[in-house]
Coordinates of C-alpha atoms in Angstrom, one line a residue:
N1 CA 2.1 10.8 8.7
L2 CA 0.8 9.7 5.3
Y3 CA 4.1 10.4 3.6
R4 CA 6.1 8.6 6.3
R5 CA 3.8 5.6 5.9
L6 CA 4.2 5.7 2.1
S7 CA 8.0 5.9 2.4
K8 CA 8.0 2.9 4.8
D9 CA 5.7 1.0 2.4
Y10 CA 8.1 1.9 -0.5
E11 CA 10.9 0.1 1.4
R12 CA 8.8 -3.1 1.2
S13 CA 7.5 -2.2 -2.3
T14 CA 8.8 -5.4 -3.9
K15 CA 7.0 -7.8 -1.5
S16 CA 4.0 -5.5 -1.4
A17 CA 3.8 -5.5 -5.2
E18 CA 3.9 -9.3 -5.4
T19 CA 1.2 -9.5 -2.7
M20 CA -1.0 -7.0 -4.4
I21 CA -0.7 -8.8 -7.8
Q22 CA -1.7 -12.1 -6.1
I23 CA -4.7 -10.4 -4.4
T24 CA -5.7 -8.8 -7.6
M25 CA -5.6 -12.1 -9.5
I26 CA -7.6 -13.8 -6.8
H27 CA -10.3 -11.0 -7.0
I28 CA -10.4 -11.3 -10.8
M29 CA -10.8 -15.1 -10.6
L30 CA -13.5 -14.8 -8.0
K31 CA -15.4 -12.2 -10.2
K32 CA -15.2 -14.6 -13.1
L33 CA -16.4 -17.5 -11.0
S34 CA -19.3 -15.6 -9.5
K35 CA -20.7 -14.8 -13.0

């Protein structure tokens, strides 16, 4: 099941990567702002 889910996620890897980058940048900015 996990491998099937990963393969499905891999098909959308480009959009997922862009989204993950945006989320990561937001988290970094929030951490900097919270200090």
